[in-house]
mmCIF file of C-alpha atoms in Angstrom:
data_model
loop_
_atom_site.group_PDB
_atom_site.id
_atom_site.type_symbol
_atom_site.label_atom_id
_atom_site.label_comp_id
_atom_site.label_asym_id
_atom_site.label_seq_id
_atom_site.Cartn_x
_atom_site.Cartn_y
_atom_site.Cartn_z
ATOM 1 C CA UNK A 42 100.520 121.876 87.545
ATOM 2 C CA UNK A 43 99.199 122.965 90.922
ATOM 3 C CA UNK A 44 101.010 121.300 93.839
ATOM 4 C CA UNK A 45 97.778 120.531 95.691
ATOM 5 C CA UNK A 46 94.418 119.017 94.798
ATOM 6 C CA UNK A 47 91.050 119.352 96.528
ATOM 7 C CA UNK A 48 89.001 116.366 97.655
ATOM 8 C CA UNK A 49 86.322 117.097 95.055
ATOM 9 C CA UNK A 50 88.929 117.279 92.296
ATOM 10 C CA UNK A 51 90.438 114.010 93.449
ATOM 11 C CA UNK A 52 87.035 112.302 93.403
ATOM 12 C CA UNK A 53 86.485 113.519 89.838
ATOM 13 C CA UNK A 54 89.942 112.472 88.663
ATOM 14 C CA UNK A 55 89.656 109.071 90.326
ATOM 15 C CA UNK A 56 86.456 108.388 88.388
ATOM 16 C CA UNK A 57 88.136 109.215 85.084
ATOM 17 C CA UNK A 58 89.734 106.967 82.474
ATOM 18 C CA UNK A 59 93.249 107.427 83.829
ATOM 19 C CA UNK A 60 92.940 107.807 87.624
ATOM 20 C CA UNK A 61 95.948 108.958 89.634
ATOM 21 C CA UNK A 62 98.095 106.635 91.690
ATOM 22 C CA UNK A 63 97.157 107.212 95.346
ATOM 23 C CA UNK A 64 99.717 106.976 98.155
ATOM 24 C CA UNK A 65 98.693 106.999 101.822
ATOM 25 C CA UNK A 66 101.518 108.333 104.030
ATOM 26 C CA UNK A 67 99.864 108.038 107.455
ATOM 27 C CA UNK A 68 102.489 109.203 109.981
ATOM 28 C CA UNK A 69 102.920 111.562 112.880
ATOM 29 C CA UNK A 70 105.793 112.804 115.000
ATOM 30 C CA UNK A 71 105.272 111.291 118.414
ATOM 31 C CA UNK A 72 107.114 111.090 121.714
ATOM 32 C CA UNK A 73 104.710 108.413 122.944
ATOM 33 C CA UNK A 74 107.482 105.818 123.183
ATOM 34 C CA UNK A 75 109.311 107.983 125.704
ATOM 35 C CA UNK A 76 106.232 108.026 127.901
ATOM 36 C CA UNK A 77 105.806 104.275 127.557
ATOM 37 C CA UNK A 78 102.743 104.515 125.330
ATOM 38 C CA UNK A 79 102.443 102.681 122.001
ATOM 39 C CA UNK A 80 103.950 104.539 119.058
ATOM 40 C CA UNK A 81 101.668 105.742 116.278
ATOM 41 C CA UNK A 82 101.073 102.930 113.757
ATOM 42 C CA UNK A 83 100.465 104.404 110.324
ATOM 43 C CA UNK A 84 99.826 101.075 108.616
ATOM 44 C CA UNK A 85 97.225 100.096 111.201
ATOM 45 C CA UNK A 86 95.428 103.418 110.677
ATOM 46 C CA UNK A 87 95.574 102.893 106.902
ATOM 47 C CA UNK A 88 94.069 99.414 107.231
ATOM 48 C CA UNK A 89 91.238 100.771 109.369
ATOM 49 C CA UNK A 90 90.164 103.005 106.502
ATOM 50 C CA UNK A 91 91.735 104.659 103.463
ATOM 51 C CA UNK A 92 90.731 106.225 100.174
ATOM 52 C CA UNK A 93 89.877 103.382 97.767
ATOM 53 C CA UNK A 94 92.875 102.403 95.669
ATOM 54 C CA UNK A 95 95.471 104.000 97.939
ATOM 55 C CA UNK A 96 98.679 102.124 98.735
ATOM 56 C CA UNK A 97 100.350 102.613 102.100
ATOM 57 C CA UNK A 98 103.932 103.942 102.147
ATOM 58 C CA UNK A 99 105.904 104.041 105.403
ATOM 59 C CA UNK A 100 107.671 107.366 105.928
ATOM 60 C CA UNK A 101 110.319 106.076 108.327
ATOM 61 C CA UNK A 102 111.143 102.965 106.307
ATOM 62 C CA UNK A 103 110.645 104.190 102.734
ATOM 63 C CA UNK A 104 110.896 107.979 102.646
ATOM 64 C CA UNK A 105 113.969 108.282 104.863
ATOM 65 C CA UNK A 106 117.214 106.493 105.558
ATOM 66 C CA UNK A 107 118.315 105.261 108.987
ATOM 67 C CA UNK A 108 118.708 108.010 111.591
ATOM 68 C CA UNK A 109 122.278 108.989 112.323
ATOM 69 C CA UNK A 110 124.838 111.692 111.644
ATOM 70 C CA UNK A 111 122.714 112.891 108.705
ATOM 71 C CA UNK A 112 119.726 113.594 110.936
ATOM 72 C CA UNK A 113 116.587 111.802 112.083
ATOM 73 C CA UNK A 114 115.104 111.526 108.578
ATOM 74 C CA UNK A 115 117.966 111.651 106.066
ATOM 75 C CA UNK A 116 117.400 110.923 102.401
ATOM 76 C CA UNK A 117 116.395 107.334 101.627
ATOM 77 C CA UNK A 118 118.514 105.137 99.434
ATOM 78 C CA UNK A 119 117.411 106.181 95.955
ATOM 79 C CA UNK A 120 117.229 102.640 94.585
ATOM 80 C CA UNK A 121 115.099 101.521 97.535
ATOM 81 C CA UNK A 122 112.825 104.553 97.110
ATOM 82 C CA UNK A 123 112.404 103.784 93.433
ATOM 83 C CA UNK A 124 111.550 100.155 94.136
ATOM 84 C CA UNK A 125 108.933 101.189 96.718
ATOM 85 C CA UNK A 126 107.379 103.652 94.306
ATOM 86 C CA UNK A 127 107.230 101.093 91.487
ATOM 87 C CA UNK A 128 105.685 98.514 93.842
ATOM 88 C CA UNK A 129 103.036 101.129 94.683
ATOM 89 C CA UNK A 130 102.222 101.536 90.983
ATOM 90 C CA UNK A 131 104.012 104.820 90.362
ATOM 91 C CA UNK A 132 105.041 105.539 86.805
ATOM 92 C CA UNK A 133 106.086 108.730 85.063
ATOM 93 C CA UNK A 134 103.052 108.403 82.765
ATOM 94 C CA UNK A 135 100.470 108.656 85.579
ATOM 95 C CA UNK A 136 99.595 111.447 87.972
ATOM 96 C CA UNK A 137 100.291 110.767 91.649
ATOM 97 C CA UNK A 138 98.299 112.082 94.597
ATOM 98 C CA UNK A 139 99.659 111.699 98.110
ATOM 99 C CA UNK A 140 97.843 112.263 101.378
ATOM 100 C CA UNK A 141 98.188 111.657 105.111
ATOM 101 C CA UNK A 142 95.953 111.894 108.155
ATOM 102 C CA UNK A 143 95.477 115.637 107.767
ATOM 103 C CA UNK A 144 98.564 117.444 109.054
ATOM 104 C CA UNK A 145 100.125 117.329 105.612
ATOM 105 C CA UNK A 146 103.754 116.981 106.692
ATOM 106 C CA UNK A 147 104.208 113.332 105.719
ATOM 107 C CA UNK A 148 102.381 113.769 102.409
ATOM 108 C CA UNK A 149 104.587 116.770 101.647
ATOM 109 C CA UNK A 150 107.702 114.665 102.314
ATOM 110 C CA UNK A 151 106.505 112.136 99.690
ATOM 111 C CA UNK A 152 105.598 114.977 97.297
ATOM 112 C CA UNK A 153 109.043 116.540 97.699
ATOM 113 C CA UNK A 154 110.908 113.268 97.179
ATOM 114 C CA UNK A 155 108.950 112.438 94.029
ATOM 115 C CA UNK A 156 109.528 115.925 92.667
ATOM 116 C CA UNK A 157 113.213 115.820 93.621
ATOM 117 C CA UNK A 158 113.648 112.486 91.824
ATOM 118 C CA UNK A 159 111.962 113.683 88.643
ATOM 119 C CA UNK A 160 108.287 112.739 88.722
ATOM 120 C CA UNK A 161 106.488 115.265 86.496
ATOM 121 C CA UNK A 162 103.042 115.263 88.098
ATOM 122 C CA UNK A 163 102.516 114.798 91.830
ATOM 123 C CA UNK A 164 100.056 116.639 94.084
ATOM 124 C CA UNK A 165 99.084 116.623 97.758
ATOM 125 C CA UNK A 166 95.477 116.213 98.840
ATOM 126 C CA UNK A 167 94.701 119.541 100.497
ATOM 127 C CA UNK A 168 93.543 118.859 104.049
ATOM 128 C CA UNK A 169 94.477 115.181 103.865
ATOM 129 C CA UNK A 170 92.134 112.328 104.689
ATOM 130 C CA UNK A 171 90.046 114.624 106.911
ATOM 131 C CA UNK A 172 88.969 116.530 103.801
ATOM 132 C CA UNK A 173 87.776 113.368 102.017
ATOM 133 C CA UNK A 174 84.030 112.779 102.337
ATOM 134 C CA UNK A 175 83.827 109.811 99.999
ATOM 135 C CA UNK A 176 83.853 106.100 100.879
ATOM 136 C CA UNK A 177 86.747 104.434 102.642
ATOM 137 C CA UNK A 178 88.143 100.956 102.178
ATOM 138 C CA UNK A 179 89.655 98.731 104.853
ATOM 139 C CA UNK A 180 92.547 96.265 104.698
ATOM 140 C CA UNK A 181 95.595 96.374 102.453
ATOM 141 C CA UNK A 182 95.727 97.158 98.736
ATOM 142 C CA UNK A 183 98.284 96.637 96.019
ATOM 143 C CA UNK A 184 98.207 97.994 92.465
ATOM 144 C CA UNK A 185 97.119 95.776 89.589
ATOM 145 C CA UNK A 186 100.504 96.283 87.915
ATOM 146 C CA UNK A 187 103.908 97.524 89.030
ATOM 147 C CA UNK A 188 104.859 101.036 87.981
ATOM 148 C CA UNK A 189 107.802 102.095 85.846
ATOM 149 C CA UNK A 190 109.146 105.087 87.764
ATOM 150 C CA UNK A 191 112.952 105.387 87.802
ATOM 151 C CA UNK A 192 114.146 108.134 90.178
ATOM 152 C CA UNK A 193 116.612 110.669 88.805
ATOM 153 C CA UNK A 194 117.601 113.049 91.629
ATOM 154 C CA UNK A 195 118.557 116.611 90.883
ATOM 155 C CA UNK A 196 120.932 118.826 92.840
ATOM 156 C CA UNK A 197 119.094 122.131 92.607
ATOM 157 C CA UNK A 198 116.278 121.336 95.048
ATOM 158 C CA UNK A 199 118.579 119.988 97.787
ATOM 159 C CA UNK A 200 120.721 121.762 100.380
ATOM 160 C CA UNK A 201 123.430 120.305 102.603
ATOM 161 C CA UNK A 202 124.620 121.945 105.818
ATOM 162 C CA UNK A 203 127.242 124.132 104.148
ATOM 163 C CA UNK A 204 124.832 125.277 101.441
ATOM 164 C CA UNK A 205 122.178 126.067 104.045
ATOM 165 C CA UNK A 206 124.674 128.151 106.033
ATOM 166 C CA UNK A 207 125.665 130.069 102.929
ATOM 167 C CA UNK A 208 122.061 130.625 101.816
ATOM 168 C CA UNK A 209 121.195 132.062 105.238
ATOM 169 C CA UNK A 210 123.602 134.896 104.354
ATOM 170 C CA UNK A 211 123.191 135.240 100.596
ATOM 171 C CA UNK A 212 119.469 134.561 100.189
ATOM 172 C CA UNK A 213 116.590 133.516 102.422
ATOM 173 C CA UNK A 214 116.698 130.446 104.676
ATOM 174 C CA UNK A 215 113.404 129.766 106.467
ATOM 175 C CA UNK A 216 113.140 127.804 109.709
ATOM 176 C CA UNK A 217 109.828 125.930 109.640
ATOM 177 C CA UNK A 218 109.845 124.793 113.284
ATOM 178 C CA UNK A 219 107.794 126.302 116.097
ATOM 179 C CA UNK A 220 109.003 129.772 117.105
ATOM 180 C CA UNK A 221 110.012 128.644 120.608
ATOM 181 C CA UNK A 222 112.360 126.043 119.161
ATOM 182 C CA UNK A 223 113.783 128.602 116.749
ATOM 183 C CA UNK A 224 114.469 130.960 119.654
ATOM 184 C CA UNK A 225 115.979 128.137 121.698
ATOM 185 C CA UNK A 226 113.476 128.553 124.542
ATOM 186 C CA UNK A 227 112.820 124.800 124.445
ATOM 187 C CA UNK A 228 114.254 121.846 122.562
ATOM 188 C CA UNK A 229 112.364 118.611 123.178
ATOM 189 C CA UNK A 230 114.253 116.448 120.689
ATOM 190 C CA UNK A 231 117.681 117.660 119.591
ATOM 191 C CA UNK A 232 120.961 118.266 121.434
ATOM 192 C CA UNK A 233 120.608 122.024 121.645
ATOM 193 C CA UNK A 234 117.984 124.655 120.882
ATOM 194 C CA UNK A 235 118.321 127.653 118.613
ATOM 195 C CA UNK A 236 118.652 128.147 114.877
ATOM 196 C CA UNK A 237 121.116 128.394 112.005
ATOM 197 C CA UNK A 238 122.648 131.882 112.093
ATOM 198 C CA UNK A 239 120.897 134.100 109.562
ATOM 199 C CA UNK A 240 117.808 131.900 109.248
ATOM 200 C CA UNK A 241 114.354 133.518 109.512
ATOM 201 C CA UNK A 242 111.599 132.035 111.673
ATOM 202 C CA UNK A 243 108.601 130.900 109.596
ATOM 203 C CA UNK A 244 106.556 128.226 111.441
ATOM 204 C CA UNK A 245 104.912 125.954 108.916
ATOM 205 C CA UNK A 246 101.709 125.802 110.989
ATOM 206 C CA UNK A 247 101.016 129.371 109.920
ATOM 207 C CA UNK A 248 100.614 128.259 106.298
ATOM 208 C CA UNK A 249 97.327 126.469 106.893
ATOM 209 C CA UNK A 250 93.823 127.322 108.044
ATOM 210 C CA UNK A 251 92.126 125.801 111.110
ATOM 211 C CA UNK A 252 90.868 122.853 109.039
ATOM 212 C CA UNK A 253 94.385 121.988 107.857
ATOM 213 C CA UNK A 254 93.923 123.202 104.279
ATOM 214 C CA UNK A 255 96.373 125.690 102.809
ATOM 215 C CA UNK A 256 95.705 129.380 103.040
ATOM 216 C CA UNK A 257 94.962 131.023 99.645
ATOM 217 C CA UNK A 258 97.989 131.324 97.350
ATOM 218 C CA UNK A 259 97.900 135.120 97.474
ATOM 219 C CA UNK A 260 97.959 135.087 101.273
ATOM 220 C CA UNK A 261 100.901 132.675 101.282
ATOM 221 C CA UNK A 262 102.756 134.849 98.758
ATOM 222 C CA UNK A 263 102.213 137.877 100.963
ATOM 223 C CA UNK A 264 103.496 135.969 103.987
ATOM 224 C CA UNK A 265 106.671 134.761 102.337
ATOM 225 C CA UNK A 266 107.343 138.068 100.647
ATOM 226 C CA UNK A 267 107.067 139.806 104.027
ATOM 227 C CA UNK A 268 109.726 137.399 105.327
ATOM 228 C CA UNK A 269 112.093 138.340 102.514
ATOM 229 C CA UNK A 270 111.208 136.091 99.574
ATOM 230 C CA UNK A 271 110.580 139.133 97.393
ATOM 231 C CA UNK A 272 114.118 140.394 97.995
ATOM 232 C CA UNK A 273 115.989 137.285 96.867
ATOM 233 C CA UNK A 274 116.062 134.874 93.967
ATOM 234 C CA UNK A 275 116.925 131.892 96.161
ATOM 235 C CA UNK A 276 114.903 130.460 99.052
ATOM 236 C CA UNK A 277 115.644 127.450 101.229
ATOM 237 C CA UNK A 278 113.852 125.724 104.108
ATOM 238 C CA UNK A 279 114.799 123.540 107.023
ATOM 239 C CA UNK A 280 112.965 122.188 110.061
ATOM 240 C CA UNK A 281 113.748 119.522 112.661
ATOM 241 C CA UNK A 282 114.377 116.585 110.349
ATOM 242 C CA UNK A 283 113.192 117.445 106.853
ATOM 243 C CA UNK A 284 109.502 116.580 107.215
ATOM 244 C CA UNK A 285 107.638 119.759 108.221
ATOM 245 C CA UNK A 286 110.198 121.630 106.118
ATOM 246 C CA UNK A 287 108.913 119.768 103.070
ATOM 247 C CA UNK A 288 105.450 121.058 103.951
ATOM 248 C CA UNK A 289 106.824 124.603 103.908
ATOM 249 C CA UNK A 290 108.431 123.997 100.501
ATOM 250 C CA UNK A 291 104.982 122.845 99.379
ATOM 251 C CA UNK A 292 103.387 126.023 100.753
ATOM 252 C CA UNK A 293 105.979 128.059 98.878
ATOM 253 C CA UNK A 294 105.132 126.159 95.697
ATOM 254 C CA UNK A 295 101.445 126.982 96.207
ATOM 255 C CA UNK A 296 102.523 130.603 96.472
ATOM 256 C CA UNK A 297 104.519 130.308 93.248
ATOM 257 C CA UNK A 298 107.919 130.536 94.954
ATOM 258 C CA UNK A 299 110.466 127.758 94.238
ATOM 259 C CA UNK A 300 112.532 126.631 97.210
ATOM 260 C CA UNK A 301 115.159 124.080 98.181
ATOM 261 C CA UNK A 302 115.089 121.799 101.242
ATOM 262 C CA UNK A 303 117.871 121.145 103.760
ATOM 263 C CA UNK A 304 116.871 117.565 104.509
ATOM 264 C CA UNK A 305 119.281 117.011 107.417
ATOM 265 C CA UNK A 306 117.818 120.126 109.039
ATOM 266 C CA UNK A 307 118.289 120.966 112.716
ATOM 267 C CA UNK A 308 118.714 117.308 113.746
ATOM 268 C CA UNK A 309 121.873 117.143 111.628
ATOM 269 C CA UNK A 310 123.083 120.694 112.233
ATOM 270 C CA UNK A 311 122.751 120.606 116.029
ATOM 271 C CA UNK A 312 124.469 117.215 116.323
ATOM 272 C CA UNK A 313 127.697 118.727 114.963
ATOM 273 C CA UNK A 314 129.273 120.714 117.799
ATOM 274 C CA UNK A 315 131.425 122.656 115.324
ATOM 275 C CA UNK A 316 128.320 124.293 113.787
ATOM 276 C CA UNK A 317 127.376 127.727 115.213
ATOM 277 C CA UNK A 318 124.037 128.143 116.967
ATOM 278 C CA UNK A 319 122.059 131.384 117.201
ATOM 279 C CA UNK A 320 119.401 131.963 119.872
ATOM 280 C CA UNK A 321 116.653 134.470 120.371
ATOM 281 C CA UNK A 322 114.076 135.989 118.013
ATOM 282 C CA UNK A 323 116.547 137.628 115.624
ATOM 283 C CA UNK A 324 118.235 135.793 112.722
ATOM 284 C CA UNK A 325 121.742 137.080 113.785
#
């Protein structure tokens, strides 16, 4: 099944006999707190208007564990994640469609977690809520019945720090952050700038068009092949904390290239002073 779905396809599927479960993952990376401004409130945005039938899921609380040595967005407790998904109506017998405000990163994190834990049919709304031209509903929604989804994580789609380091040498490890963070020119969040030695810069923002929808699959395949995906059987991705990296894994899936995710990403790697750091434009 395709990893993404268009707004028109979603409207058609939602009007069918077995509509998909809809999850709204409104979230954005923000440094507003540092400046004294209110932090982005995903639930409030959801309650102002969401696709009818969608259930809100909180990325920080439900799609990640507490920040710490494992990074800013480590894996959530699997039992908690399963309970949240069931409460949202998710079952293995129903398609799931996830969306966010338009950037796609948060929706991709939900997509990756559901895929990693064994859901057979989950897609991301291409372009997010901005692409939806149908009616919106305000307030909160809950499903008519609890779902039956029981997460069963697999090891093959997940990288830890050691595996990421090894893959950077034996296969292709893509760094999905902005190029200036990869080079180490700036680092607004983590302890030190730079990248995992051997990793290749591949900013995830280059996977989408100006309207936030994914570039055509053939274009994405050409991009990733030019970065080395055609020369290796194994591809991995990391970013700052495992959110935008999930979006790059999604882009790779659209291109027909399977990839693993280093969830701890740079926020975990850079916090460990024993880990080597490369700087500049070259993988090294």
